[in-house]
Short mmCIF file of C-alpha atoms in Angstrom, two decimals:
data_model
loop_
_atom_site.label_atom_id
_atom_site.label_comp_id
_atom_site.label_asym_id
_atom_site.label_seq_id
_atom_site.Cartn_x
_atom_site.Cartn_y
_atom_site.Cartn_z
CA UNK A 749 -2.59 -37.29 -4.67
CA UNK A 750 0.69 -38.40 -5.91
CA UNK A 751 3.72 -37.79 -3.04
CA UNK A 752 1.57 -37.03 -0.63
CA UNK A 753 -0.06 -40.32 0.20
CA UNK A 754 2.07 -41.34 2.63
CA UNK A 755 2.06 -37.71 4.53
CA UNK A 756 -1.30 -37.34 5.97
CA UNK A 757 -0.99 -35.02 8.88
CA UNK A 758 -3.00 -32.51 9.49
CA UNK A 759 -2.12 -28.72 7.85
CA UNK A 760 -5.07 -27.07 8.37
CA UNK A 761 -7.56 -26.94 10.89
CA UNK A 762 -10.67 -24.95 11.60
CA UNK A 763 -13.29 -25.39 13.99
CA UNK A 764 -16.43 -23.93 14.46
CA UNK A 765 -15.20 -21.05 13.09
CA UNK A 766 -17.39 -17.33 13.26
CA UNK A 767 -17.56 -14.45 11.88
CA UNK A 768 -19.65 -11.63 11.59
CA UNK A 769 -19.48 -8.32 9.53
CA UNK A 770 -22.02 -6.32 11.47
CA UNK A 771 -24.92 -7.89 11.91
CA UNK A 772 -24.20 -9.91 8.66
CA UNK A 773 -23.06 -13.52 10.07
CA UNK A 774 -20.64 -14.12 7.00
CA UNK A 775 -19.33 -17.79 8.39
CA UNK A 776 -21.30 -19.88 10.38
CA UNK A 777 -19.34 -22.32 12.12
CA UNK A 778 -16.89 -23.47 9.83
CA UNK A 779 -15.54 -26.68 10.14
CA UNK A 780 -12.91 -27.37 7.87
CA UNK A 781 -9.18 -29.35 8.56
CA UNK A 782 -6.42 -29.92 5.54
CA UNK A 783 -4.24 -32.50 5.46
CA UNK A 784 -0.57 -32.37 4.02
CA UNK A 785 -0.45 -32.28 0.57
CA UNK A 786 -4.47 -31.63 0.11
CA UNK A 787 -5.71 -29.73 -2.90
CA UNK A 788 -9.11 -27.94 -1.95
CA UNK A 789 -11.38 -26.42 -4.57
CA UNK A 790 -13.80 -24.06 -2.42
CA UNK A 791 -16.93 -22.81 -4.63
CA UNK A 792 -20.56 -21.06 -4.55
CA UNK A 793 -21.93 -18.16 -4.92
CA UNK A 794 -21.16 -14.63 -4.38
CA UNK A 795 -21.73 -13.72 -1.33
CA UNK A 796 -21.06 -17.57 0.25
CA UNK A 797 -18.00 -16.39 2.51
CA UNK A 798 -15.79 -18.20 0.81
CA UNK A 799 -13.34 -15.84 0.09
CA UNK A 800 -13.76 -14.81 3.72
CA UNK A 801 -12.77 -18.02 4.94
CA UNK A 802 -9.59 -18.32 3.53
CA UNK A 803 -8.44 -14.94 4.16
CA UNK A 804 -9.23 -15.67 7.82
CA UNK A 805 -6.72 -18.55 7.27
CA UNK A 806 -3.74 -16.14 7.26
CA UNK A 807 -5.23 -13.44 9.70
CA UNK A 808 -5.92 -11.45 6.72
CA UNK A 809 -9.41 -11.11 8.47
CA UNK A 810 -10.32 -11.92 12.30
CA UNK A 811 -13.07 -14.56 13.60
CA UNK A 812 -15.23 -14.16 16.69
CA UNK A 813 -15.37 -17.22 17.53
CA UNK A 814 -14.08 -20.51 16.85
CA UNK A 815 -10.16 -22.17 16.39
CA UNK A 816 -8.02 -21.81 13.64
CA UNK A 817 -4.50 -23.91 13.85
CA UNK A 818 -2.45 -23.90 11.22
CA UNK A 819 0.81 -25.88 11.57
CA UNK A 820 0.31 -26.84 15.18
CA UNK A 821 0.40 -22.86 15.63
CA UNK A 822 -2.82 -21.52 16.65
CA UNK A 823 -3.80 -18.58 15.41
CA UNK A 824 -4.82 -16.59 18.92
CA UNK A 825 -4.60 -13.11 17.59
CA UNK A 826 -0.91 -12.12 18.84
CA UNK A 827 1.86 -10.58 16.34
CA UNK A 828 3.38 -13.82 16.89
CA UNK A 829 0.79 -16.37 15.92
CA UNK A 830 0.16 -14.16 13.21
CA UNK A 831 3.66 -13.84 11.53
CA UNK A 832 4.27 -17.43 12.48
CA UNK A 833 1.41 -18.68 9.94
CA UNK A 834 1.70 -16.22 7.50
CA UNK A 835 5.14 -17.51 7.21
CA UNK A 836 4.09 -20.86 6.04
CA UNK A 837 0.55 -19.81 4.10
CA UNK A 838 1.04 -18.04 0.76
CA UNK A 839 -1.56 -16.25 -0.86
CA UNK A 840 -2.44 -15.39 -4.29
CA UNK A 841 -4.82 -13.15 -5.05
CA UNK A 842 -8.15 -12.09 -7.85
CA UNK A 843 -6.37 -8.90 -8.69
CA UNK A 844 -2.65 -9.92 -8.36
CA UNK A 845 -1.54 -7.03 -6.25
CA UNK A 846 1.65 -7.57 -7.35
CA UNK A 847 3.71 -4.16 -5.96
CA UNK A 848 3.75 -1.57 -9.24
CA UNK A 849 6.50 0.34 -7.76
CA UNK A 850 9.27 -2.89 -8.13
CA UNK A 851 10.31 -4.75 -10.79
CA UNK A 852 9.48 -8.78 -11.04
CA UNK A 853 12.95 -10.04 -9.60
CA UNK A 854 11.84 -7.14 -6.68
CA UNK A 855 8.75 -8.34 -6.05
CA UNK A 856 9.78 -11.42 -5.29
CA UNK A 857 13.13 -11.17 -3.21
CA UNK A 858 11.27 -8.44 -1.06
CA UNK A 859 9.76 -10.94 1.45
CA UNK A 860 12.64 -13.12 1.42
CA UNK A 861 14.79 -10.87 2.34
CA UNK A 862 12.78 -8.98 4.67
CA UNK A 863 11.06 -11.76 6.55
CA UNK A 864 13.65 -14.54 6.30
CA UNK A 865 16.25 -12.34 6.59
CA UNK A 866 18.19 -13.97 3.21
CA UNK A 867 20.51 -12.40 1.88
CA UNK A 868 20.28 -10.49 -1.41
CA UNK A 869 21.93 -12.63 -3.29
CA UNK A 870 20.20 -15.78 -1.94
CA UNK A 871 16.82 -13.84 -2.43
CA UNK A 872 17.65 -13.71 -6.44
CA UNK A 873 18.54 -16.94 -6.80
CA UNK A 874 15.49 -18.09 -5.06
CA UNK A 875 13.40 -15.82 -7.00
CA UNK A 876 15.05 -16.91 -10.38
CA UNK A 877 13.82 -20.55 -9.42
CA UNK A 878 10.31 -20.01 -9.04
CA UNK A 879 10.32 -17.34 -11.81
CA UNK A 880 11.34 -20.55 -14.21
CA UNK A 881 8.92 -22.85 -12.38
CA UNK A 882 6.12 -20.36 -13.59
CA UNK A 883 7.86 -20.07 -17.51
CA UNK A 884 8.56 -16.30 -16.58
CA UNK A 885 11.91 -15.79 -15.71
CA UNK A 886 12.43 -13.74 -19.19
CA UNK A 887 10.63 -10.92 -17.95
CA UNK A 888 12.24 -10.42 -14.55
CA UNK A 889 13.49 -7.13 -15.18
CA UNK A 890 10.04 -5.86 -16.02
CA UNK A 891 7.32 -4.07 -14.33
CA UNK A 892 4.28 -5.18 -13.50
CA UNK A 893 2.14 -2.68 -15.92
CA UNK A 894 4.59 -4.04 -19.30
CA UNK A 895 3.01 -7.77 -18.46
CA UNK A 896 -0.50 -9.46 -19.43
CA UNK A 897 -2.78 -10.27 -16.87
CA UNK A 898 -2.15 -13.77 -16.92
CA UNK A 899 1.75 -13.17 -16.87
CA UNK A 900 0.98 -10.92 -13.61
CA UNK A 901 -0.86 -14.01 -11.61
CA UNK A 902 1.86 -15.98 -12.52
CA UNK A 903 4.40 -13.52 -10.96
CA UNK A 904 2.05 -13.52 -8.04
CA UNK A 905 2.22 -17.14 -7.70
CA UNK A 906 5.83 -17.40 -8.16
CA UNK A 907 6.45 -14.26 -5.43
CA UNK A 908 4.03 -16.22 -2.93
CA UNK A 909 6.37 -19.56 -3.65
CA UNK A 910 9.50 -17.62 -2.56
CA UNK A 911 8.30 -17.37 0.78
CA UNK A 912 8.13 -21.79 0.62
CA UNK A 913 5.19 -21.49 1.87
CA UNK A 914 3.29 -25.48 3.32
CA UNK A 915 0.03 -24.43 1.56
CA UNK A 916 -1.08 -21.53 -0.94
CA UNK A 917 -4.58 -20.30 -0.91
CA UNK A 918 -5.98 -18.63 -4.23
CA UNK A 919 -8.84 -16.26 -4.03
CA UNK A 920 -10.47 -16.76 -7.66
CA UNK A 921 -6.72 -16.04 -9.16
CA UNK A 922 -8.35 -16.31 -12.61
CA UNK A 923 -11.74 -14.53 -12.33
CA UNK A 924 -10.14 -11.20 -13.49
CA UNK A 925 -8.20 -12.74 -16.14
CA UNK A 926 -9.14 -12.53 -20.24
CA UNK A 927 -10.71 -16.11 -20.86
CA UNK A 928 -7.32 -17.09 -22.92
CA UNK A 929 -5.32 -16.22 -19.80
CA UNK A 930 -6.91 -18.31 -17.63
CA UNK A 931 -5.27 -21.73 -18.86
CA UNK A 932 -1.67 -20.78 -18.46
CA UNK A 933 -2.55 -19.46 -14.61
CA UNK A 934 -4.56 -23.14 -14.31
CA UNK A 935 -1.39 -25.16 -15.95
CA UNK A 936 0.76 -23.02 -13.27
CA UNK A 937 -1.43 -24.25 -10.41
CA UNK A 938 -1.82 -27.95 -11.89
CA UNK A 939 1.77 -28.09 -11.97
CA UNK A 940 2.10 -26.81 -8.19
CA UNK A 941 -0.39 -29.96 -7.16
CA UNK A 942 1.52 -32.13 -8.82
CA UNK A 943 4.90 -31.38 -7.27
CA UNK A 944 2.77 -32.28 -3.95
CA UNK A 945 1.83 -28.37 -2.84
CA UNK A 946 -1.28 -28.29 -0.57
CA UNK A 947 -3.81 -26.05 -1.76
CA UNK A 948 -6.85 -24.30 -1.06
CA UNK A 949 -8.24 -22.87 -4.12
CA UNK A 950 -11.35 -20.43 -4.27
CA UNK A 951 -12.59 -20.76 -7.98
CA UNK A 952 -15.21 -21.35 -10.02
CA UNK A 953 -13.29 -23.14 -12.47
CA UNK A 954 -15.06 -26.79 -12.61
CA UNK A 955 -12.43 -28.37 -14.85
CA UNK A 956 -9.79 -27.43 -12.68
CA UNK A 957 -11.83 -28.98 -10.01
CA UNK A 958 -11.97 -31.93 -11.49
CA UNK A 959 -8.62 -32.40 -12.63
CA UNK A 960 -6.86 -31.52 -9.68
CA UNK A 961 -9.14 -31.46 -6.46
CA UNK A 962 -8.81 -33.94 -3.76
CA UNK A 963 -12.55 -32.19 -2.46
CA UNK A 964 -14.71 -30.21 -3.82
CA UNK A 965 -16.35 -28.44 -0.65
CA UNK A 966 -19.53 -26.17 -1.50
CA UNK A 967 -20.44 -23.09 0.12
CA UNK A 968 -23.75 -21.05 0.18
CA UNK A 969 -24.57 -17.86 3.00
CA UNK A 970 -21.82 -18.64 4.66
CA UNK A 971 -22.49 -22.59 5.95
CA UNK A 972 -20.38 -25.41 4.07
CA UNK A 973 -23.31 -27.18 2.54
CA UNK A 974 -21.59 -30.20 0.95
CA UNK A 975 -17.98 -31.40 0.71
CA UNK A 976 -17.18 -34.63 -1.70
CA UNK A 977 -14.64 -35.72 -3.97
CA UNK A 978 -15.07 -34.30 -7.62
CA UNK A 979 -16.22 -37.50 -9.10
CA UNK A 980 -18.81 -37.56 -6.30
CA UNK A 981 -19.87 -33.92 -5.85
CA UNK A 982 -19.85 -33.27 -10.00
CA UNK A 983 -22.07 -36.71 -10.63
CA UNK A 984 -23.70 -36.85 -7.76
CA UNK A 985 -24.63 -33.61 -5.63
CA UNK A 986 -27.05 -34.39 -2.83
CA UNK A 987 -27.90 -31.12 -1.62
CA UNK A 988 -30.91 -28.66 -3.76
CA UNK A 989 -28.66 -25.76 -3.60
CA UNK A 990 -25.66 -27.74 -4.91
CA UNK A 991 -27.40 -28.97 -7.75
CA UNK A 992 -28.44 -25.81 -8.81
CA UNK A 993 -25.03 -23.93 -8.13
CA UNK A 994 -23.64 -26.45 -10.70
CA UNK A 995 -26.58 -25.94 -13.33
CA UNK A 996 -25.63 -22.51 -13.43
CA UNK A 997 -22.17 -22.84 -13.70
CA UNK A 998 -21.93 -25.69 -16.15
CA UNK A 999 -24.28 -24.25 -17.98
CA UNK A 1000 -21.46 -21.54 -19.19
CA UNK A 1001 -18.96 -23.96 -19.96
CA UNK B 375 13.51 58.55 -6.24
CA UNK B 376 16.87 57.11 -6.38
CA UNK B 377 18.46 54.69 -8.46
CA UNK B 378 17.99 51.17 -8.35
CA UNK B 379 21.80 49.72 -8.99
CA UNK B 380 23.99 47.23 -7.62
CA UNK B 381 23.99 47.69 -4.15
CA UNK B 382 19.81 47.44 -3.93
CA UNK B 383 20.04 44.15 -6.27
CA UNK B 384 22.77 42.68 -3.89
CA UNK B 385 20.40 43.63 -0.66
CA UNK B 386 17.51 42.24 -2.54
CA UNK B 387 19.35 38.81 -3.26
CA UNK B 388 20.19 38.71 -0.06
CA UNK B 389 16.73 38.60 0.88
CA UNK B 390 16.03 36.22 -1.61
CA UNK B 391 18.84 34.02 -0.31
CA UNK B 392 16.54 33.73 3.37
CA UNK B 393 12.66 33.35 1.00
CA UNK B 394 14.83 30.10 -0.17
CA UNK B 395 16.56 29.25 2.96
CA UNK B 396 12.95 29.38 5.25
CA UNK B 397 11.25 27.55 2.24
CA UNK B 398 13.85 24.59 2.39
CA UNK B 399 13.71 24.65 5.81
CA UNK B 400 10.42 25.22 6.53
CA UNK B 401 9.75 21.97 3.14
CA UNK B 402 12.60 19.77 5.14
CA UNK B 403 11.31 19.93 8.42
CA UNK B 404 7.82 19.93 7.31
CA UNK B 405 8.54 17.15 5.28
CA UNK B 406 10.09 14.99 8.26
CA UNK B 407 7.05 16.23 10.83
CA UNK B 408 4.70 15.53 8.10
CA UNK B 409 5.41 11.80 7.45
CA UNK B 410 5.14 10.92 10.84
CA UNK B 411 1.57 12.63 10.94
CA UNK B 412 0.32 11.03 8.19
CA UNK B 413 1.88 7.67 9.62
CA UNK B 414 -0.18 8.67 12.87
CA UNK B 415 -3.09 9.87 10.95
CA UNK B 416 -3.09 6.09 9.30
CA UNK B 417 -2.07 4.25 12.21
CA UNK B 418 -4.16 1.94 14.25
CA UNK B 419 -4.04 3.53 17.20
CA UNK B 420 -7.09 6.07 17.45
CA UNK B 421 -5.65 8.14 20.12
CA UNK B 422 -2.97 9.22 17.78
CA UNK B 423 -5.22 9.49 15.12
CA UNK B 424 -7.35 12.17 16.76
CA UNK B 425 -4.54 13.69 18.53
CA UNK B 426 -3.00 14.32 14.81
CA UNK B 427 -6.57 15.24 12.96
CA UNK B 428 -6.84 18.45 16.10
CA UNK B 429 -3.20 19.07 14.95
CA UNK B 430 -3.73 19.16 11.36
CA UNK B 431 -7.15 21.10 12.06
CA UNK B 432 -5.40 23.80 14.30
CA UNK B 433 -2.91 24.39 11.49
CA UNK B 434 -5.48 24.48 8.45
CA UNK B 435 -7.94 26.40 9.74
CA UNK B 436 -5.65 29.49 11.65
CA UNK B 437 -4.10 32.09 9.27
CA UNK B 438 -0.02 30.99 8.47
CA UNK B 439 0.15 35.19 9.92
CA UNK B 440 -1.28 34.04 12.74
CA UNK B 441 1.05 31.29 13.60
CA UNK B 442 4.50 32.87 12.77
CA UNK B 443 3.35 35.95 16.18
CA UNK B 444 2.02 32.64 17.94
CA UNK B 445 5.28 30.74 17.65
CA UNK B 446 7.32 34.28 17.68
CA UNK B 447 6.18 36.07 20.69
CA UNK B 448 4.96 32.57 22.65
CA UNK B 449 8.82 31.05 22.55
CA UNK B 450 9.55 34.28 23.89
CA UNK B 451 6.91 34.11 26.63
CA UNK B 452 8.57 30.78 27.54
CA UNK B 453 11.33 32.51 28.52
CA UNK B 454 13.40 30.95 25.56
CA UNK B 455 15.52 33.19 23.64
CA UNK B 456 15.52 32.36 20.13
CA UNK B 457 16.41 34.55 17.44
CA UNK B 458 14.13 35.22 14.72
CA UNK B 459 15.34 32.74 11.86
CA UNK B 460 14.88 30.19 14.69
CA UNK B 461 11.33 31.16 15.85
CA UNK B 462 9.90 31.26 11.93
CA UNK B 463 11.99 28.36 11.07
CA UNK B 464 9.66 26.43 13.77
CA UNK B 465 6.33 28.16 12.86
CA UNK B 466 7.24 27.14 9.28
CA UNK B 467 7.99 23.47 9.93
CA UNK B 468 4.86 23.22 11.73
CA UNK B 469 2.37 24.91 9.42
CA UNK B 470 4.42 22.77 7.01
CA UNK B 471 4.15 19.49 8.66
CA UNK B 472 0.13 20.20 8.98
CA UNK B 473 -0.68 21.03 5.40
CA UNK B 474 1.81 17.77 4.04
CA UNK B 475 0.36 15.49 6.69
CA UNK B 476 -2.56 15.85 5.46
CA UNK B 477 -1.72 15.74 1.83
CA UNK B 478 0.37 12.41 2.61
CA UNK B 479 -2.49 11.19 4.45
CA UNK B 480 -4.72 11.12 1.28
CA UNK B 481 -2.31 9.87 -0.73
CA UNK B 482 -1.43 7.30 1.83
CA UNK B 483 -4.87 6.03 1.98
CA UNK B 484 -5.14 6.49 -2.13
CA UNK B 485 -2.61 3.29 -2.45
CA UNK B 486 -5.07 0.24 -2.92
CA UNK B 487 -5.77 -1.91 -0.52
CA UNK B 488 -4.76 -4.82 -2.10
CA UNK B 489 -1.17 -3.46 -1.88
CA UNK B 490 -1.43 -3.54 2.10
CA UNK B 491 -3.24 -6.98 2.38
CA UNK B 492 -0.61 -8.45 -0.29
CA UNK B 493 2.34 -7.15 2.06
CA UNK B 494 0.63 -8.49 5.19
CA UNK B 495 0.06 -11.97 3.19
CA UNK B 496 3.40 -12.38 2.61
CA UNK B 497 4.54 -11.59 6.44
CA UNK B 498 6.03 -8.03 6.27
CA UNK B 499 6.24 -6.10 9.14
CA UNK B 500 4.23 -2.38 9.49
CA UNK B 501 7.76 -0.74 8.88
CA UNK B 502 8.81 -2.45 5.74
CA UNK B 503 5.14 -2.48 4.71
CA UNK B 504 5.11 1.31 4.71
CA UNK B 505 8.76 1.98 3.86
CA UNK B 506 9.01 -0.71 1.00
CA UNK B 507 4.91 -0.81 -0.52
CA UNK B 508 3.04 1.75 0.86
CA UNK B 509 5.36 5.23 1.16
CA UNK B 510 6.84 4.72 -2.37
CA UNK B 511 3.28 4.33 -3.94
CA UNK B 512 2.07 6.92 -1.91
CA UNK B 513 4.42 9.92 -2.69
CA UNK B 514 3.71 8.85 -6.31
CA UNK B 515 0.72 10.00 -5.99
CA UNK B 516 1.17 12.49 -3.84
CA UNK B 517 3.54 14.38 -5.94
CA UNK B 518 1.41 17.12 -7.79
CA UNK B 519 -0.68 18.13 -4.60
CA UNK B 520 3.22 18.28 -2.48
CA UNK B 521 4.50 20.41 -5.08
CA UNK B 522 1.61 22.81 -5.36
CA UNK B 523 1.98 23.27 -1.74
CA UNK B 524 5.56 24.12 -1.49
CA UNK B 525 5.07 26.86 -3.98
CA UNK B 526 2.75 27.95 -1.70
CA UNK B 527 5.26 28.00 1.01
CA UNK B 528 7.70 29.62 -0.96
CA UNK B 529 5.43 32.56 -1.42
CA UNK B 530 4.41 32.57 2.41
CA UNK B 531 7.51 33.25 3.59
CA UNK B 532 6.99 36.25 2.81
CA UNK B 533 4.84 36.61 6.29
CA UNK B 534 8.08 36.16 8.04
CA UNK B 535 8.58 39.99 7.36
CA UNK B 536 5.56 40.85 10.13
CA UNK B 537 7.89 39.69 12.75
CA UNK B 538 11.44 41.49 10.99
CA UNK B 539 12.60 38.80 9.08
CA UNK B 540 14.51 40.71 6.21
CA UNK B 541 13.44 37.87 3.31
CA UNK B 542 12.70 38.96 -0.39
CA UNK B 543 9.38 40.93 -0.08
CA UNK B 544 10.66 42.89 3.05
CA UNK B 545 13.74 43.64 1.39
CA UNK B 546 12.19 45.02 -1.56
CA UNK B 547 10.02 47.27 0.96
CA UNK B 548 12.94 48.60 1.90
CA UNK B 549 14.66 48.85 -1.28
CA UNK B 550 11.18 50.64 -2.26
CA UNK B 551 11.19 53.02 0.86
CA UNK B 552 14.40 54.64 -0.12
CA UNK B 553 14.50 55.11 -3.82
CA UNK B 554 10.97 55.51 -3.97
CA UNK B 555 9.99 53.37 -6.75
CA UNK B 556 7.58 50.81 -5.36
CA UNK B 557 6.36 49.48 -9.13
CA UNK B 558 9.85 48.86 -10.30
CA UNK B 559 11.14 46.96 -7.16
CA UNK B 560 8.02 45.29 -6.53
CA UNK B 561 7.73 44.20 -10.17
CA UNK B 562 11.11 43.03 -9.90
CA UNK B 563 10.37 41.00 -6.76
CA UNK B 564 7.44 39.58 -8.31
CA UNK B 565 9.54 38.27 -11.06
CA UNK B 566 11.96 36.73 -8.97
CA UNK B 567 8.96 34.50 -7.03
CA UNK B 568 7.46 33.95 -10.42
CA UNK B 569 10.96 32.25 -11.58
CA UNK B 570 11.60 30.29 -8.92
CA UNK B 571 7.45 28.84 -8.37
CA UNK B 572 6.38 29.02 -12.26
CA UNK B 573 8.55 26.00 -13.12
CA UNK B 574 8.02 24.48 -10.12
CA UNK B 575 3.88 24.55 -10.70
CA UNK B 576 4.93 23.43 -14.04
CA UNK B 577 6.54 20.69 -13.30
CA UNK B 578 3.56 19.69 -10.97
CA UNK B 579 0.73 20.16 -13.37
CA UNK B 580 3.21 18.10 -16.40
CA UNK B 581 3.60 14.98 -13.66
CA UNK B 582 -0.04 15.44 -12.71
CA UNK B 583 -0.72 14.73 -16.84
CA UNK B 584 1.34 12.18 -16.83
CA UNK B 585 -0.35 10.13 -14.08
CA UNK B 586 -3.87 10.77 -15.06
CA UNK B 587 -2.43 9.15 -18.57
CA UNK B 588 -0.40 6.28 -16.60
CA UNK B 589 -4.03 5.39 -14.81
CA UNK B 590 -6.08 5.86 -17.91
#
């Protein structure tokens, strides 16, 4: 929205993506590209795929069919397309899965140093950056189990950053959170559009949507049913199943 | 009966010194053998994982007596001379390697799965995956159940005697056969395994406690 207007190259693009659990088709040719500095709020229902489709984004699930480039790097299946766009995709995820085992600073200097190859000391000072960038630095010597839920996601967040990632996906990074949790995750990821990340953002978190979302795309058994721009999609949804999605959900808020 | 004095304590130590010796062994080796099988019993790679899962069965489901003449006589039979210490050292490091593959195996499979995709997310390779997420987590874990069964190798070395391996319980035999007291020196022996597994158990059933309180 803000530094990115001038950067519009493509990030992101699938097409006519598949995938089937089974006999269960959970996407259904998925269409979908990102541009540079996009933020993408993906929503529906349980059950809509949508957390499918972003994990198939970083190969953390495969696709029958279709093309997924990420990058310019298309992601064909070999170790090397694979590592080559997880290196630029960060992910954050519902239940943090932050590692229990390591402390903070640990948790975020392992990829660094393992993947990029940066040295130890490097890795820390990297990690102390996006520990402040996330207002968390003061517990870096902690463990994961001594921190709130909502300090945990930001952790996540900042050990996904350390990997400077070109776009993060969330997978509803605040639907296991206590309600007064959720804003300081949302100011985290508010804060990340603004400095320009691009972002793909599963959630069912409508303000958030609104606030920050260059499209609002809607999903329902596995189809993309309607994509718009917040102002459009919130005021205006043309599609039955839309309409209702957003009854329901507004109606909690 | 004869007297049970310095020299029959000395012989029986002596056999206690090879009980400890074939359970460190037999723990060490088993240990090494074991990871990889429960790395192979995880892996991808479904020839290795059936290849490992016979292994595993084999070794569960024959009697550890069994095994020790198997590996005894058969390296023999190969034509291989190898003394005794070496032949049960083997059979112990692969009954061992069995019994904490599998063990490993559970716990390996016990670590979330959100720990695994998190690693892959982030771009780490199957070797620090395992050696820096995974493995750590996993022994966690694994801890009580590995500890319960190395006190059960420490008292199965006793089997080594069937094939003349002079450890603690064949040494009190033959402490027993000459001064005729079998109660005494097998009471004695007793107490000997009982110090050296009690505390160990312990220790397994107090960390056991103390994860079942850690995961609420």
């Amino acid at each position: 929205m803000l530094n990115s207007a001038n950067d519009r190259s493509t990030l992101i693009s699938l097409e006519d993506v598949q995938k089937w659990y089974g006999a269960f088709h959970a996407l259904k040719s998925i269409s979908l590209s990102v541009r540079k500095g996009e933020k993408i709020v993906l929503c529906g229902p349980s059950g809509s795929g949508k957390s499918t489709l972003i994990r198939c984004i970083n190969a953390l699930e495969t696709i029958e069919e279709g093309k997924i480039v990420v990058e310019g790097q298309v992601l064909d299946g070999s170790t090397r397309s694979i590592d080559a766009i997880r290196r630029e995709v960060g992910m954050v995820f519902q239940s943090f899965n932050l590692f229990p085992h390591m402390t903070v600073l640990q948790n975020c200097t392992l990829a660094p140093m393992r993947v990029r190859g940066t040295s130890h000391t490097d890795a820390e000072r990297l990690a102390r950056k996006y520990l402040e960038r996330v207002r968390i630095l003061d517990q870096a010597e902690k463990y994961p189990a001594q921190l709130s839920g909502g300090q945990q996601q930001r952790v996540a967040i900042a050990r996904a950053l350390c990997m400077e990632p070109k776009v993060m996906l969330f997978d509803e990074p605040t639907s296991a959170l206590d309600p007064e949790m959720v804003k300081e995750v949302l100011d985290t990821m508010i804060g990340l559009a603004r400095d320009g990340m691009t972002m793909i953002c599963v959630t069912h978190e409508m303000g958030f949507a609104r606030q920050v979302a260059d499209r609002v795309i809607f999903m329902a058994s596995g189809e993309i049913v309607e994509e718009a721009e917040p102002e459009v999609f919130f005021k205006a949804p043309r599609h039955e199943r839309t309409k209702t999605f957003l009854g329901e959900i507004l109606a909690h808020h | 009966m004869g007297p049970i004095g310095e020299n029959e304590f000395f012989f029986l130590m002596q056999g206690l010194k090879w009980t400890v010796l074939l359970a460190v062994v037999g723990f060490i080796g088993g240990g090494i053998f074991g990871i990889l099988i429960a790395l192979l019993r995880t892996s991808k790679m479904k020839v290795a994982r059936r290849i490992t899962a016979g292994y595993i069965g084999v070794f569960q489901g024959t009697p550890l007596l069994m095994q020790l003449f198997v590996v005894y006589y058969g390296v023999a039979l190969l034509g291989i001379e190898v003394n005794a210490w070496i032949a049960v050292a083997i059979a112990f490091t692969l009954h061992a390697s069995a019994f904490l593959g599998e063990i490993w195996r559970g716990s390996i499979e016990a670590v979330p799965k959100g720990q695994t995709e998190a690693a892959n997310a982030l771009g780490l390779h199957y070797v620090s995956r395992m050696k820096d997420v995974i493995l750590p987590q996993a022994l966690k874990i694994s801890m009580p159940a590995t500890i319960g069964f190395l006190v059960q190798l420490i008292k199965g070395t006793s089997l080594a005697a069937i094939v003349g391996f002079i450890e603690l319980t064949r040494a009190g035999q033959i402490i027993s056969n000459q001064t005729y007291r079998p109660l005494l020196v097998f009471g004695i022996v007793g107490a000997i395994y009982f110090i050296i597994c009690w505390p160990l158990s312990h220790a397994g059933s107090g960390l056991e406690k103390r994860m079942a309180k850690a995961a609420r």
